[in-house]
CSV table of C-alpha atoms in Angstrom, one decimal:
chain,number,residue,atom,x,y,z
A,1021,UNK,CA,56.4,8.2,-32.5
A,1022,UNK,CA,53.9,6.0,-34.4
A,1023,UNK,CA,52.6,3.0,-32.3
A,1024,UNK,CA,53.2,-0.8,-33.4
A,1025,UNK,CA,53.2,-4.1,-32.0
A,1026,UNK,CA,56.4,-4.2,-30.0
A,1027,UNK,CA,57.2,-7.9,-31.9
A,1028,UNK,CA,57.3,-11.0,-30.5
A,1029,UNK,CA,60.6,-11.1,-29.6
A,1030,UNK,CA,60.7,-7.5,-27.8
A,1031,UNK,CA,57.7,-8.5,-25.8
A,1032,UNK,CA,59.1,-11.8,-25.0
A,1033,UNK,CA,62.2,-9.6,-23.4
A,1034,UNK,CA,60.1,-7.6,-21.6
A,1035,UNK,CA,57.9,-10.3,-20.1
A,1036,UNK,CA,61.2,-11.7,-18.8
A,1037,UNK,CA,62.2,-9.1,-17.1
A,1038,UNK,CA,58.6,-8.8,-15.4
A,1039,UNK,CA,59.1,-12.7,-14.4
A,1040,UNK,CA,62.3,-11.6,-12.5
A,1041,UNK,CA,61.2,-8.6,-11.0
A,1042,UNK,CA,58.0,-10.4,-9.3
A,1043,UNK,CA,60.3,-13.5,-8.5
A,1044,UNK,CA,62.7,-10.8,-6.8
A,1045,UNK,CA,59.4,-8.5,-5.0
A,1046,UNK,CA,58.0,-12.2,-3.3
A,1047,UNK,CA,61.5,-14.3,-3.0
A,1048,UNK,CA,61.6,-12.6,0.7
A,1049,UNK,CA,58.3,-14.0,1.5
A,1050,UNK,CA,58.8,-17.5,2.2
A,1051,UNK,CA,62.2,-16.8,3.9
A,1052,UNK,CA,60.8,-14.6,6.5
A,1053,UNK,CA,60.3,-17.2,9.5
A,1054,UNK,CA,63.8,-19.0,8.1
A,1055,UNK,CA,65.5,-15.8,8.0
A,1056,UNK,CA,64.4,-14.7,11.3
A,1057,UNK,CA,65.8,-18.2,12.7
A,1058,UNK,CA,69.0,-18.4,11.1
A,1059,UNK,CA,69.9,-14.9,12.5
A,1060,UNK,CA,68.0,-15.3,15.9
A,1061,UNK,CA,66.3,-12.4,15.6
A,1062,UNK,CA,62.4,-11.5,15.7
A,1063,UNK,CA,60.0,-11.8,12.0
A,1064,UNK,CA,59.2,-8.0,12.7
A,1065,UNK,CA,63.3,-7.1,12.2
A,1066,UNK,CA,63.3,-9.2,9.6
A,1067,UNK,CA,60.2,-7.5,8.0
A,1068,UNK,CA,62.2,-4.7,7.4
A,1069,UNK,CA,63.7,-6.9,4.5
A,1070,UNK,CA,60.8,-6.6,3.1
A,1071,UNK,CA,60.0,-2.7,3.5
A,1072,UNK,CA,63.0,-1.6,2.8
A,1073,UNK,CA,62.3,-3.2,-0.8
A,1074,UNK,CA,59.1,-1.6,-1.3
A,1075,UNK,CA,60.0,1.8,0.0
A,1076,UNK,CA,62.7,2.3,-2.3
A,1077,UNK,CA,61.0,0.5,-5.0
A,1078,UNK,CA,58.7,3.5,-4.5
A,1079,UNK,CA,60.8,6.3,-4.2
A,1080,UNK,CA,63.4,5.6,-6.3
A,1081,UNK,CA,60.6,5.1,-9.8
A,1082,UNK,CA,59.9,9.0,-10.4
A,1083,UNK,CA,63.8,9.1,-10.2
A,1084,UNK,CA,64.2,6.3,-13.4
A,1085,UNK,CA,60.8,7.4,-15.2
A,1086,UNK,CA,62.6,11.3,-15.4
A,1087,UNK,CA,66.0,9.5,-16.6
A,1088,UNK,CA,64.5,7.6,-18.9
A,1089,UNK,CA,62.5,10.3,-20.8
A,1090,UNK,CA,66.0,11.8,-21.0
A,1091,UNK,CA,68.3,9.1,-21.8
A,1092,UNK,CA,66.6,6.0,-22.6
A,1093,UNK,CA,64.0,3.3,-21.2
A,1094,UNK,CA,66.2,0.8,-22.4
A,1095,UNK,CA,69.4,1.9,-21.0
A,1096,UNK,CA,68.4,2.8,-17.7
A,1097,UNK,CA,66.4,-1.0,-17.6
A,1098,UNK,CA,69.9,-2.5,-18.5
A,1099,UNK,CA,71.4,-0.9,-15.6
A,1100,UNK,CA,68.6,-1.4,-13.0
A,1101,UNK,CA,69.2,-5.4,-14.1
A,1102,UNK,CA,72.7,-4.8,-12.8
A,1103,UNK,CA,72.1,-2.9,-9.8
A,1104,UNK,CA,69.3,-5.5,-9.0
A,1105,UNK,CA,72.1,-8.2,-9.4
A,1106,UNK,CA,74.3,-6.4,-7.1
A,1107,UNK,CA,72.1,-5.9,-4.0
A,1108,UNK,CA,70.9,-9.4,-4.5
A,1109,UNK,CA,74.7,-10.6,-4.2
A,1110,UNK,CA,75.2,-8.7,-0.8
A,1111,UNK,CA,71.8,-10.1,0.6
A,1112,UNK,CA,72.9,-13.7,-0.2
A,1113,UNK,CA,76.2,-13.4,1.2
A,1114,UNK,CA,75.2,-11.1,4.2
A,1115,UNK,CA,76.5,-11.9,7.7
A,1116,UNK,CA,73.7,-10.4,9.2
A,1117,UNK,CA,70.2,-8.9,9.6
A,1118,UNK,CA,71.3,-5.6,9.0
A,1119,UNK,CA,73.3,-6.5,6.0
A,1120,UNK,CA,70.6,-8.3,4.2
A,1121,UNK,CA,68.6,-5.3,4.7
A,1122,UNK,CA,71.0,-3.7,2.8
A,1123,UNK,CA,71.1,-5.5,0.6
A,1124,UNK,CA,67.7,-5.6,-0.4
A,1125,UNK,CA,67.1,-2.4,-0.2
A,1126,UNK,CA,69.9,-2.0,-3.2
A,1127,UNK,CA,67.7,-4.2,-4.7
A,1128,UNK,CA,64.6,-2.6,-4.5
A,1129,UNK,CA,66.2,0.9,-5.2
A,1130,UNK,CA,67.7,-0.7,-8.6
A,1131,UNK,CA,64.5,-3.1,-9.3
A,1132,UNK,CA,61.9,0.4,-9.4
A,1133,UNK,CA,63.5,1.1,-12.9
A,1134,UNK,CA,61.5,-2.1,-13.8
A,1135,UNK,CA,57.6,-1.9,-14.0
A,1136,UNK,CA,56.9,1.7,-14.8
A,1137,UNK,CA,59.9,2.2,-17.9
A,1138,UNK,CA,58.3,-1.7,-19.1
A,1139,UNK,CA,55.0,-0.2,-18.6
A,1140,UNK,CA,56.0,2.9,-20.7
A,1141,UNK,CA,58.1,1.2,-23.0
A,1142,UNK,CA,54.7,-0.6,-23.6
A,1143,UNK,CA,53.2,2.5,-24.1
A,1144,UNK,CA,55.7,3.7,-26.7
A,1145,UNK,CA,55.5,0.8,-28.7
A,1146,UNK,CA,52.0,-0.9,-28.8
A,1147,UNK,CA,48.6,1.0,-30.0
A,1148,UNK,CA,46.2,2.1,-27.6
A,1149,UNK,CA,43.6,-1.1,-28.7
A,1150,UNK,CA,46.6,-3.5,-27.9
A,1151,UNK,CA,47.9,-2.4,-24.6
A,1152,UNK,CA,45.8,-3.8,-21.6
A,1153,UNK,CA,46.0,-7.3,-23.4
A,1154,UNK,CA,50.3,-6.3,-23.4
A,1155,UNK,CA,49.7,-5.4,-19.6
A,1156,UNK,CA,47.8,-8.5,-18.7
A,1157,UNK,CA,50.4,-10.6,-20.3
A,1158,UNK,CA,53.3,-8.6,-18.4
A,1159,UNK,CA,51.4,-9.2,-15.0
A,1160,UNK,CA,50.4,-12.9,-15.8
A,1161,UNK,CA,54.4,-13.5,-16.8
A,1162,UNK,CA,55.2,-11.5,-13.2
A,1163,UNK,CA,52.6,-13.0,-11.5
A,1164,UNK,CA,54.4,-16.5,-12.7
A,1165,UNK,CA,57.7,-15.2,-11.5
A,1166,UNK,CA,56.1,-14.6,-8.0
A,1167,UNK,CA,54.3,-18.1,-7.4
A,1168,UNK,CA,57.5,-19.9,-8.7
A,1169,UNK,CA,59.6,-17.6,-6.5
A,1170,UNK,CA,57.7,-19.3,-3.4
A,1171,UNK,CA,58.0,-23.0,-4.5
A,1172,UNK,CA,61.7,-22.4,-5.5
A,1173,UNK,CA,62.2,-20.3,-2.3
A,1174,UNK,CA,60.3,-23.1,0.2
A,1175,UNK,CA,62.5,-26.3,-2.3
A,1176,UNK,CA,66.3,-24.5,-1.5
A,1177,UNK,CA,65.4,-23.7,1.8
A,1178,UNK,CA,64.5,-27.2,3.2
A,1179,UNK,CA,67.4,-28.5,0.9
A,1180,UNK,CA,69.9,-26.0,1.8
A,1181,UNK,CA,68.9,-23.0,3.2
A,1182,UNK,CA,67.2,-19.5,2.2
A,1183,UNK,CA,69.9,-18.0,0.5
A,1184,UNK,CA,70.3,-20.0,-2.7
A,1185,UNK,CA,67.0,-18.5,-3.5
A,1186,UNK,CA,68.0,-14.9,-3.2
A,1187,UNK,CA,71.5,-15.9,-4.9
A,1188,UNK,CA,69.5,-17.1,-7.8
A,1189,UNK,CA,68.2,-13.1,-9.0
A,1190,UNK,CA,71.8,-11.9,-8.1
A,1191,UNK,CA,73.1,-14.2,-10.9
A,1192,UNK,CA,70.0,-14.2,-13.4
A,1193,UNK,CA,69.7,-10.5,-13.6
A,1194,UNK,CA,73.2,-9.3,-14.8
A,1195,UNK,CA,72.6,-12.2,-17.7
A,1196,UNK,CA,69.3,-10.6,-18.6
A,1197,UNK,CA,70.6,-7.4,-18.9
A,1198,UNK,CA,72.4,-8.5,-22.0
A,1199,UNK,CA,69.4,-9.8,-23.6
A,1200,UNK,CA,67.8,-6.1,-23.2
A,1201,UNK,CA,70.6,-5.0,-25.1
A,1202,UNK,CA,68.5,-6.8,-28.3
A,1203,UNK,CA,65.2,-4.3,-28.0
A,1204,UNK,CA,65.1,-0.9,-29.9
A,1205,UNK,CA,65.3,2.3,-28.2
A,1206,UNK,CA,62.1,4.5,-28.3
A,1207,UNK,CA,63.3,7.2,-26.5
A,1208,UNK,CA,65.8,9.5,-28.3
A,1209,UNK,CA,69.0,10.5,-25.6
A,1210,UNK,CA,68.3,13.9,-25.2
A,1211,UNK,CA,64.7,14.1,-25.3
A,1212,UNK,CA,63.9,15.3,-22.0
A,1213,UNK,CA,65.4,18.4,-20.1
A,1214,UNK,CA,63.9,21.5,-19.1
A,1215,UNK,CA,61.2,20.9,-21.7
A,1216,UNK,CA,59.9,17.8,-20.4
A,1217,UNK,CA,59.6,19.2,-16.8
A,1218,UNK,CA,57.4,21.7,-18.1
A,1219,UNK,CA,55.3,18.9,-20.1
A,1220,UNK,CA,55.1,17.3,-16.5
A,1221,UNK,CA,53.3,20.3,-15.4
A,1222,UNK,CA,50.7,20.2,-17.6
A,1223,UNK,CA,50.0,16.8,-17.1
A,1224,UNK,CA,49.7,17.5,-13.1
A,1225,UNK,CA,47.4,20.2,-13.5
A,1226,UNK,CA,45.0,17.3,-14.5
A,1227,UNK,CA,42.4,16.3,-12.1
A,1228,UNK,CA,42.7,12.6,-13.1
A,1229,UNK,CA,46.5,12.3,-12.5
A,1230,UNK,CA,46.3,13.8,-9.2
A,1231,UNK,CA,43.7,11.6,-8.2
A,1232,UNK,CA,45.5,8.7,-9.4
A,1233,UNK,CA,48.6,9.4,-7.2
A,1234,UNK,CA,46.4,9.0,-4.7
A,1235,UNK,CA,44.0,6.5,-5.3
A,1236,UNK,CA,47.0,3.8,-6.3
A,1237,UNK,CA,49.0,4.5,-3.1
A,1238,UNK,CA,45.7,3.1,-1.1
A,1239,UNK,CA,45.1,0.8,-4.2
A,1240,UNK,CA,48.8,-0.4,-4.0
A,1241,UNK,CA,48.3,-1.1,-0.2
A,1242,UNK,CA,45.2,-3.7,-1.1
A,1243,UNK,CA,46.2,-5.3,-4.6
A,1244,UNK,CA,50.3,-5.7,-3.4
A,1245,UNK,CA,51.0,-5.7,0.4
A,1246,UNK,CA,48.8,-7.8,2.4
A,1247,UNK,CA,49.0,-11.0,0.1
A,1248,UNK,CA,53.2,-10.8,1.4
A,1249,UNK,CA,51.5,-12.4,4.5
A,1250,UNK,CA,49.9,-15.5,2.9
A,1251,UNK,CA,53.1,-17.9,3.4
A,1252,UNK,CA,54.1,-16.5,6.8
A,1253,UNK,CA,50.5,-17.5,8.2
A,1254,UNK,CA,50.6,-20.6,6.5
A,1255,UNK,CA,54.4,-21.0,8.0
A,1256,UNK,CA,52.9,-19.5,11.7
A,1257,UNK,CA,49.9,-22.3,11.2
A,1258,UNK,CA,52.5,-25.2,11.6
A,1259,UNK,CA,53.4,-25.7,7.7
A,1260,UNK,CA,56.6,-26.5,6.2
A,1261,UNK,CA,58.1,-23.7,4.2
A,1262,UNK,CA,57.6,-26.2,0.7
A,1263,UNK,CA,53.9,-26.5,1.5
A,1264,UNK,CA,53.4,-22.6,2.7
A,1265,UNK,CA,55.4,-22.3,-1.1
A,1266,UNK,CA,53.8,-24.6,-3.1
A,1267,UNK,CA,49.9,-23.2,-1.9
A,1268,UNK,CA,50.6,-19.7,-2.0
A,1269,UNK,CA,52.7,-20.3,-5.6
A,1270,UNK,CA,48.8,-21.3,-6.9
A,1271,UNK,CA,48.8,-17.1,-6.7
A,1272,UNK,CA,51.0,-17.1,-10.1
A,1273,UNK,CA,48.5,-19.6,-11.7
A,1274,UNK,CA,46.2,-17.8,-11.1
A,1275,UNK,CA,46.7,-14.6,-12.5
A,1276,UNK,CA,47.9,-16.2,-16.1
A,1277,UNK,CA,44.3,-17.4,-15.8
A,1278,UNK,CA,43.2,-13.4,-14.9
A,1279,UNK,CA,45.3,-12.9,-18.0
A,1280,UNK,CA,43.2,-14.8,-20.4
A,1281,UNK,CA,40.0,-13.9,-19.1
A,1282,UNK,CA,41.6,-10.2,-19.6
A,1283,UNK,CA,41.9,-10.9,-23.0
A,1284,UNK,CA,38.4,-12.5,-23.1
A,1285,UNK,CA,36.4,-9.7,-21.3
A,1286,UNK,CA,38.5,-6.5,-23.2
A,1287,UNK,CA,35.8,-6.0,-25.8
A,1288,UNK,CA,33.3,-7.1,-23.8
A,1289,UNK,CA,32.9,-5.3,-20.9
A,1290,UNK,CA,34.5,-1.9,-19.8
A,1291,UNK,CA,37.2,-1.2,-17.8
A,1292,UNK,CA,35.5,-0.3,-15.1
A,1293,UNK,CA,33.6,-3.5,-14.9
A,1294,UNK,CA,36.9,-5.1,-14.8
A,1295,UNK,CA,38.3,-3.3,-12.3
A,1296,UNK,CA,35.1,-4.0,-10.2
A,1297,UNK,CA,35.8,-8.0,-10.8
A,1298,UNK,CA,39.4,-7.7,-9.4
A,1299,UNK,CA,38.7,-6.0,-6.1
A,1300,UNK,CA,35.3,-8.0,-5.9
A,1301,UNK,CA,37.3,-10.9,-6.4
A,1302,UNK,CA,40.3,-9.4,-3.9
A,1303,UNK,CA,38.1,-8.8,-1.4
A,1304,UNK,CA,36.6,-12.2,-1.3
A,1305,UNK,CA,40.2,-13.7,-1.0
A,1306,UNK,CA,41.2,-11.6,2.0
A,1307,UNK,CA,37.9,-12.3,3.6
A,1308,UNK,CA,38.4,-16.2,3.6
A,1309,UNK,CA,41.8,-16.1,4.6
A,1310,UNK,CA,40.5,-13.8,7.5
A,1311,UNK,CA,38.2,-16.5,8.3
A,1312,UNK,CA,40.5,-19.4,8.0
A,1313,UNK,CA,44.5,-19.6,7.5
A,1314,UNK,CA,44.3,-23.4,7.1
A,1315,UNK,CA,45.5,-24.5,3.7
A,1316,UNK,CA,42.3,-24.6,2.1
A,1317,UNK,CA,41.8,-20.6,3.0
A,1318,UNK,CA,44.7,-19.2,2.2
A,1319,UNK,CA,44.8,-21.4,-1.2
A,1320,UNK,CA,41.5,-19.9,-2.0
A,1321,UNK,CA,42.6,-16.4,-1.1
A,1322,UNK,CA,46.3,-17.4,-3.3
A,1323,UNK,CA,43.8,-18.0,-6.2
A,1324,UNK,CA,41.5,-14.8,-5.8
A,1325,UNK,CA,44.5,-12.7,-5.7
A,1326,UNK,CA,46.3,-13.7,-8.3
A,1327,UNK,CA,43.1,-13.2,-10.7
A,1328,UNK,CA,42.5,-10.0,-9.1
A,1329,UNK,CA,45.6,-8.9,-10.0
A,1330,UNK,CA,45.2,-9.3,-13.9
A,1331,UNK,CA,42.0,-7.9,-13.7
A,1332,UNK,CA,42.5,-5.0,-11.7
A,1333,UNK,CA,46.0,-4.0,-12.1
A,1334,UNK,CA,46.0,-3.9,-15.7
A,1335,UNK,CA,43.5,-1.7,-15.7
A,1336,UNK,CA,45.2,0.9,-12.9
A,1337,UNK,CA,48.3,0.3,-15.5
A,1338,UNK,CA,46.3,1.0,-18.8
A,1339,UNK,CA,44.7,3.8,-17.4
A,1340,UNK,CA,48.0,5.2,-16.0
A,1341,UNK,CA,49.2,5.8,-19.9
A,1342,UNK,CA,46.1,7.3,-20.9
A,1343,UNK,CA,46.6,10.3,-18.4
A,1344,UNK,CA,50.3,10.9,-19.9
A,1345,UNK,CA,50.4,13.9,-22.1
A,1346,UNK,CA,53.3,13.4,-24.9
A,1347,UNK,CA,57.2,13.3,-23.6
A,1348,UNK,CA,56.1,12.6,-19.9
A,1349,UNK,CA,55.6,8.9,-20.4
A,1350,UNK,CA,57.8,7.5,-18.4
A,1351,UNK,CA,57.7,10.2,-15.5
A,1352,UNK,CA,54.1,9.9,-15.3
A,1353,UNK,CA,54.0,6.0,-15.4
A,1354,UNK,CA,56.9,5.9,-12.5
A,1355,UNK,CA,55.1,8.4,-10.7
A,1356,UNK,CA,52.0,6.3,-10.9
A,1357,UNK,CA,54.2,3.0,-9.7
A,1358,UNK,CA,55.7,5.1,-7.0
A,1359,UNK,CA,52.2,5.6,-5.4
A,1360,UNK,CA,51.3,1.7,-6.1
A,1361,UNK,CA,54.6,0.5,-4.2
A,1362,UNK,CA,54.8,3.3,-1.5
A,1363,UNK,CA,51.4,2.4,-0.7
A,1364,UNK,CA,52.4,-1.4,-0.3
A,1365,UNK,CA,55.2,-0.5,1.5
A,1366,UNK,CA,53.4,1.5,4.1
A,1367,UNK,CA,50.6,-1.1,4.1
A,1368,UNK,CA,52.8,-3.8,4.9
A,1369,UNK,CA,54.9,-2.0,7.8
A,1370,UNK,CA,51.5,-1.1,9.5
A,1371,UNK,CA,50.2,-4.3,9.8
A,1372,UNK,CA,53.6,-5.9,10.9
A,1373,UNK,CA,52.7,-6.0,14.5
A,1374,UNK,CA,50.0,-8.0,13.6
A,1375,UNK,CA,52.2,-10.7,11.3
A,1376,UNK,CA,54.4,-10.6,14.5
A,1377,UNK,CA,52.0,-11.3,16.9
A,1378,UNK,CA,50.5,-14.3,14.8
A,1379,UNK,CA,47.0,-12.3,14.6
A,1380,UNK,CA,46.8,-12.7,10.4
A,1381,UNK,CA,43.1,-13.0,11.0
A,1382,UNK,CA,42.4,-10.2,12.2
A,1383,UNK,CA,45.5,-8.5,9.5
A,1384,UNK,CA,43.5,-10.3,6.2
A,1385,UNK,CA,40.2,-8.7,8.1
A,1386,UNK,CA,42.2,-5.1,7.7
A,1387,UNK,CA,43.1,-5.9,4.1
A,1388,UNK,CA,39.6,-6.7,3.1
A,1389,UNK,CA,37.9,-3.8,5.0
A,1390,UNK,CA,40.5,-1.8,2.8
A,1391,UNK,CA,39.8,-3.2,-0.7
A,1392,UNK,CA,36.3,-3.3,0.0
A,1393,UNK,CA,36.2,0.7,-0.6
A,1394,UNK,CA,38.9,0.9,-3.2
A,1395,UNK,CA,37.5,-1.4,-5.5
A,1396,UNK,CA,33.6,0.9,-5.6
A,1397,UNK,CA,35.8,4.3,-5.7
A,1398,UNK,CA,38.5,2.5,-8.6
A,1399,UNK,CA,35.4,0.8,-10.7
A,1400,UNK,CA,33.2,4.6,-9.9
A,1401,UNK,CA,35.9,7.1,-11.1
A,1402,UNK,CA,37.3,4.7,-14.0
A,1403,UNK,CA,34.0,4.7,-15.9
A,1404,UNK,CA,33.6,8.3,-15.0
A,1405,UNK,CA,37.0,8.9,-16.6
A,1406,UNK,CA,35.9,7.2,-19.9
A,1407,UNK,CA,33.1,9.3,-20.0
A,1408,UNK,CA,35.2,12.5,-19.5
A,1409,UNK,CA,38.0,11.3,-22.4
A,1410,UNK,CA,35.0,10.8,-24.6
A,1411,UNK,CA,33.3,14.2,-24.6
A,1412,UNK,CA,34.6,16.2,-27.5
A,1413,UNK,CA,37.5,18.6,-26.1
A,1414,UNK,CA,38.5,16.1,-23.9
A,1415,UNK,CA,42.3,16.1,-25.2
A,1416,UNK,CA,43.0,19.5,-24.5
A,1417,UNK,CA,46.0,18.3,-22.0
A,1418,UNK,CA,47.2,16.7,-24.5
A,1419,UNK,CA,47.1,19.6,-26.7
A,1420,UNK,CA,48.5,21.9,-24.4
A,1421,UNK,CA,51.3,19.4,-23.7
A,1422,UNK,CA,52.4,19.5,-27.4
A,1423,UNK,CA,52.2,22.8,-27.7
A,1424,UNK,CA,54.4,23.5,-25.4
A,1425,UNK,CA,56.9,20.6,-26.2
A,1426,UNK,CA,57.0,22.6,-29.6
A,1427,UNK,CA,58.2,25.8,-27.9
C-alpha cells in the first residue's frame, strides 16, 4: 500500500501503547528486593519474574508478527492489550511466588504482540524518510513509560506495597485496547497464508536478515537486559526503593532527550554513526556503574542508557523494515524483536547469580565488556549495509518477493 504519515492521532495511539508496554517490561524492577521479602523467598526466585517476561516476550513475537500479516496488526494489538491485562490481574492478586510468575509470564506472552506489529504498523503507514524519527518517538514515549514505571513502582510500594503498581497495567491495558479500536487497519484479513510463508523464504535467504537474527539477540542482551539491574544495586547499596525509583526513572528522561537528538542528527550523520553514539554512549554507562553503584554512578549510567537507547535502537528498528520484502512485514519485524528480547532474556538469567550474590560490579563489568563489541560489529555492518542497498540491483529480494506474492 502507498506510505503516509500515520496522523497525529494514530501515532498518538501507538505511542501509548509503547508507554504501557515499557511501564509493564520495568514495573518488576523496582519490586524485586520487595517482592522477594513479602514472599520470603530468595531475589534469584524472584528473578524468574522477570525472565519469564522476556522469554515469552521473545518467543511468542514470530507467533503475532505471522497472525498479524494474516489477520490484522490492529486486531491482534487489541487482544494482546487484553491478554496483557489479564496476566497483570493474576500477578497482582497472586498468593505466591509461583503464581506471580504466572502471571507475568501471561503477560509477557500477550505483551510480544506489542513492539514488533507497532513497529510494522509503522512501517505500513509512514514513508521510508519519516520512520526512524516515528521510531525514536515510539522509544522516547516507552522509554517514559519505563522511568515512570520505577518512581510509581518505588511511591506504591513504600505507601502500600508492590502490587498496586503491577495492578495499575492490569486495569490500564483492557481500557487502551478500546482506544486501538480508533486506528485503520493496514493489513487486509486474509492476506497472508501459504503465500506469505513463501515470501518469508525469500526474505531468509538474505544474508542481512540472517545476520540480524543474530546480531540483535547479542544486541538485545547489551541495549535491554543488564540496565534491569540498575535499581536492585541501588536497593542492595542501602537505598530506599523511592530513591533506587526516582534515579534510575532519569533513564526515561533521558532517552526523550536521545529522541530529539535523533531527530537532530537523521540528516546529518548516517545510521551507522548513530548506532556507534548509542553503544559508545552504553558502554560508558555500564562502565561507571561497574566502577561505582553509589547514586551518582548508576544515575550517570540511568542517563547513558536511556540516550543509548534512542540512538541505537532506532536504528536496529529502522533497519529491521528495510530487510522486509513485501507481505512479510510483520513476520520479519517480530522475528527481529524475538532475537532482541530472547537475547535479554538469556542475558539477564546469566548474570542472575551475580544480582544475587550482590556482585553488580563485577555484572555492569560483563555488560560493558559485551556492548563494547556489539556497538563496532552494529556501527561496521550498518554502513556496509547502506552501501549494499545502494548499488544498482540491490532490490532484487524485493523483486523476487513480489514476484512470487503475484503467483
Amino acid at each position: 500500500m502507498p506510505k503516509s504519515t500515520a496522523g497525529s492521532t494514530g501515532l498518538a495511539v501507538l505511542f501509548a501503547g509503547f508507554f504501557l508496554i515499557d511501564f509493564d517490561l520495568v514495573v518488576i524492577n523496582p519490586l524485586l528486593l520487595p517482592i522477594a521479602e513479602d514472599f520470603g523467598v530468595g531475589l534469584g526466585t524472584v528473578t524468574f519474574a522477570l525472565t519469564a517476561y522476556l522469554l515469552l516476550f521473545g518467543a511468542m513475537q514470530p507467533v503475532h508478527g505471522s497472525l498479524s500479516d494474516t489477520v490484522g496488526r490492529v486486531k491482534v494489538m487489541r487482544v494482546a492489550l487484553l491478554g496483557i491485562g489479564a496476566g497483570n490481574l493474576l500477578a497482582a492478586a497472586a498468593p505466591n511466588v509461583g503464581v506471580l510468575i504466572a502471571g507475568r509470564a501471561v503477560a509477557g506472552a500477550f505483551g510480544a504482540a506489542m513492539i514488533p506489529l507497532t513497529l510494522a504498523y509503522i512501517g505500513d503507514r509512514v514513508a521510508p524518510q519519516q520512520r526512524q524519527r516515528a521510531m525514536a518517538g515510539l522509544l522516547a514515549s516507552g522509554a517514559i513509560g519505563g522511568g515512570l514505571a520505577t518512581i510509581l513502582a518505588g511511591l506504591l510500594t513504600d505507601l502500600v506495597s508492590w502490587r498496586p503498581a503491577v495492578l495499575l497495567v492490569g486495569l490500564a491495558a483492557p481500557a487502551l485496547a478500546l482506544l486501538y479500536g480508533r486506528l485503520p487497519e493496514p493489513v487486509t484479513a486474509g492476506a497472508g497464508g501459504p503465500g506469505a510463508l513463501r515470501r518469508i523464504g525469500a526474505v531468509s535467504r538474505g544474508g542481512w536478515f540472517r545476520f540480524l537474527l543474530v546480531f540483535t539477540f547479542v544486541e538485545g542482551a547489551a541495549m535491554l537486559g543488564f540496565f534491569n539491574f540498575f535499581n536492585a544495586a541501588l536497593q542492595a547499596d542501602g537505598r530506599s526503593v523511592v530513591v533506587a525509583g526516582v534515579v534510575t526513572g532519569s533513564y526515561g528522561l533521558a532517552a526523550l532527550a536521545g529522541g530529539a537528538l535523533v531527530g537532530i542528527l537523521e540528516t546529518r550523520v548516517s545510521q551507522a554513526a548513530m548506532f556507534a553514539l548509542g553503544g559508545t554512549l552504553l558502554f560508558t554507562g555500564f562502565a561507571v556503574a561497574a566502577y561505582s553503584q553509589s547514586l551518582g554512578g548508576i544515575l550517570a549510567a540511568s542517563v547513558l542508557a536511556g540516550m543509548a537507547l534512542s540512538l541505537g535502537q532506532s536504528t536496529i528498528q529502522t533497519w529491521g523494515v528495510e530487510v522486509a520484502a513485501p507481505g512479510t512485514l510483520g513476520t520479519v519485524a517480530s522475528l527481529v524483536a524475538c532475537a532482541v528480547f530472547t537475547g535479554a532474556a538469556v542475558g539477564t538469567a546469566a548474570v542472575t547469580g551475580l544480582a544475587n550474590g550482590g556482585a553488580f560490579g563485577t555484572l555492569f563489568a560483563i555488560a560493558a565488556a559485551v556492548t563494547l563489541p556489539v556497538t563496532v560489529v552494529g556501527a561496521l555492518a550498518r554502513a556496509r549495509f547502506a552501501r549494499s542497498t545502494a548499488r544498482p540491483g540491490a532490490e532484487v529480494l524485493d523483486t523476487e518477493a513480489v514476484a512470487l506474492d503475484s503467483q
